[in-house]
Amino acid sequence: MRVSTSSAAANGAESGGTAVPTSEKTAPSAGGKAPKTGKAAPVSGASTPVRGAAVPAGGKAKSRSKETRTGLVRRARRMNRTLAEAFPDAHCELDFTTPLELAVATILSAQCTDVRVNLTTPALFAKYRSARDYAEANRAELEEFIRPTGFYRNKTSSLIGLGQGLVERYDGELPHTLAQLVELPGIGRKTANVILGNAFGVPGITVDTHFGRLVRRWGWTDEEDPVKVEHIVGDLIERKEWTMLSHRVIFHGRRVCHARKPACGACILAKDCPSYGVGPTDPATAAALIKGPETEHLLELVGL
C-alpha cells in the first residue's frame, strides 16, 4: 500500500546499531485545498509568463531580512498550499501494507534510495511477517535479504532488536506514540514521525535531507539540527498539515528544487522563494531540470 509522506521516505536505522546516526526526536498531516494562484509578472528574459515566478527584473528574489513573524507564517502557509496544488498525490514512496512493514522499510532506507528498498522488501516481507519473525531471525540469512540496501549488518541488528523490543514490550505490535517508538532499537524521531503519520494518521514532520535543505533555502529557518527544524516548522504550519507538508516538500526537493541545480525558472514557488536565482532562471533551461511523473503537470502550472 502506498500512503499519500516521507519520504519519505525518510531514512531509518537511527539507533541501536545504526549505520548512519541521525539527530532526531516530534512533530507535525494532511492536505487541504490549494487556492488558485493569480497571474504573476513574467520572469526576466522569459517569453512565457511563469505563474509561480513573480520576481524582480534582476533575476533575484527580494531579500526577506525584514520579514515579520506574521509575514513568514503567511508565506510558509501559502507555499504549502501551492505545493498541495503542485503535488496533490504526494505520499510516502516506500511500499508497505502494515505499520511493521513501514518501520522496517524506513530503517532500510537509511543511505539507500526508496526505489532500492522497494525492490528489496517484497521477498523480505514474504519471509518475515511478524515482529517475532525478526526477533528470532537467523542473522546471516536476514543480512542476505537486506544486503542490497547497504549497511546491512547494522540494519540487521536494528531489525532484530526492533523485533525483540516489540515482542517483549508491546506484544509484537508497534506503539502509537512518539515517546514509545523512539525507545525501540532502530527508531529515532524521524522514523517515528514517518510511522505515526503514515501508519497511524498522527501528524508528524519528517525532517530528512530534502526537507531540511528546502526549508533553509526558503528562509523558514536557519537551523541545521533536525529536531529544532521540526519544531520551528511545526510552529509555522497547521498541525493537521504536518504529514502532508513533509511529503510535498520531499517531492519538491526530488523533482524541482535540486541541491546543486534547482529549476528556479520553472518553479511554482519562485515568487515566494528568497533563493530564486540559485539555479537557472531561464524557463526552458529550468524546465529541462524537472524530474518525475509530475513533470507535465508542474510545467503546466507555471505556463510552460
PDB file of N, CA and C in Angstrom, residues 1 43 53 88 120 163 166 175 180 192-193 198 203 208 232 245 279 292:
ATOM      1  N   MET A   1       0.840  -1.181   0.000  1.00  0.00           N
ATOM      2  CA  MET A   1       0.000   0.000   0.000  1.00  0.00           C
ATOM      3  C   MET A   1       0.873   1.227   0.000  1.00  0.00           C
ATOM      4  N   VAL A  43       9.006  36.241 -15.731  1.00  0.00           N
ATOM      5  CA  VAL A  43      10.395  36.145 -15.299  1.00  0.00           C
ATOM      6  C   VAL A  43      11.250  36.897 -16.296  1.00  0.00           C
ATOM      7  N   ALA A  53       6.429  32.661 -10.690  1.00  0.00           N
ATOM      8  CA  ALA A  53       7.702  33.350 -10.570  1.00  0.00           C
ATOM      9  C   ALA A  53       7.601  34.849 -10.742  1.00  0.00           C
ATOM     10  N   PRO A  88      -0.669  17.005  -5.644  1.00  0.00           N
ATOM     11  CA  PRO A  88      -1.895  16.546  -4.971  1.00  0.00           C
ATOM     12  C   PRO A  88      -1.834  15.087  -4.532  1.00  0.00           C
ATOM     13  N   THR A 120      13.734  -4.524  -2.650  1.00  0.00           N
ATOM     14  CA  THR A 120      14.233  -5.484  -1.672  1.00  0.00           C
ATOM     15  C   THR A 120      13.141  -6.047  -0.759  1.00  0.00           C
ATOM     16  N   GLY A 163      12.411  -6.209  16.525  1.00  0.00           N
ATOM     17  CA  GLY A 163      11.514  -7.337  16.730  1.00  0.00           C
ATOM     18  C   GLY A 163      11.484  -7.771  18.183  1.00  0.00           C
ATOM     19  N   LEU A 166       9.629  -5.169  20.376  1.00  0.00           N
ATOM     20  CA  LEU A 166       8.177  -5.215  20.190  1.00  0.00           C
ATOM     21  C   LEU A 166       7.566  -6.431  20.874  1.00  0.00           C
ATOM     22  N   PRO A 175       3.818   0.543  18.946  1.00  0.00           N
ATOM     23  CA  PRO A 175       3.064   1.505  19.758  1.00  0.00           C
ATOM     24  C   PRO A 175       2.675   2.718  18.914  1.00  0.00           C
ATOM     25  N   GLN A 180       7.135   6.276  22.912  1.00  0.00           N
ATOM     26  CA  GLN A 180       7.344   4.823  22.945  1.00  0.00           C
ATOM     27  C   GLN A 180       8.148   4.352  21.735  1.00  0.00           C
ATOM     28  N   ALA A 192      10.103   7.618  13.613  1.00  0.00           N
ATOM     29  CA  ALA A 192       8.869   7.581  14.395  1.00  0.00           C
ATOM     30  C   ALA A 192       7.798   8.459  13.756  1.00  0.00           C
ATOM     31  N   ASN A 193       8.188   9.641  13.274  1.00  0.00           N
ATOM     32  CA  ASN A 193       7.220  10.526  12.637  1.00  0.00           C
ATOM     33  C   ASN A 193       6.695   9.950  11.320  1.00  0.00           C
ATOM     34  N   ASN A 198       2.058   8.043   8.660  1.00  0.00           N
ATOM     35  CA  ASN A 198       1.617   7.240   7.521  1.00  0.00           C
ATOM     36  C   ASN A 198       0.953   5.928   7.880  1.00  0.00           C
ATOM     37  N   PRO A 203      -0.282  13.343  13.019  1.00  0.00           N
ATOM     38  CA  PRO A 203       0.546  14.333  12.330  1.00  0.00           C
ATOM     39  C   PRO A 203       1.990  14.336  12.802  1.00  0.00           C
ATOM     40  N   ASP A 208      14.002  15.013   6.713  1.00  0.00           N
ATOM     41  CA  ASP A 208      15.083  14.284   6.053  1.00  0.00           C
ATOM     42  C   ASP A 208      15.987  15.298   5.351  1.00  0.00           C
ATOM     43  N   ILE A 232      10.390  24.305  14.706  1.00  0.00           N
ATOM     44  CA  ILE A 232      10.220  25.630  14.102  1.00  0.00           C
ATOM     45  C   ILE A 232       9.187  25.570  12.984  1.00  0.00           C
ATOM     46  N   LEU A 245       2.658  18.045   4.478  1.00  0.00           N
ATOM     47  CA  LEU A 245       3.712  19.013   4.195  1.00  0.00           C
ATOM     48  C   LEU A 245       5.029  18.284   3.969  1.00  0.00           C
ATOM     49  N   GLY A 279      19.488  28.632  -9.023  1.00  0.00           N
ATOM     50  CA  GLY A 279      19.545  27.785 -10.211  1.00  0.00           C
ATOM     51  C   GLY A 279      19.164  28.583 -11.444  1.00  0.00           C
ATOM     52  N   GLY A 292      10.545  13.398 -12.731  1.00  0.00           N
ATOM     53  CA  GLY A 292       9.413  12.684 -12.159  1.00  0.00           C
ATOM     54  C   GLY A 292       8.177  12.660 -13.035  1.00  0.00           C
TER      55      GLY A 292
END
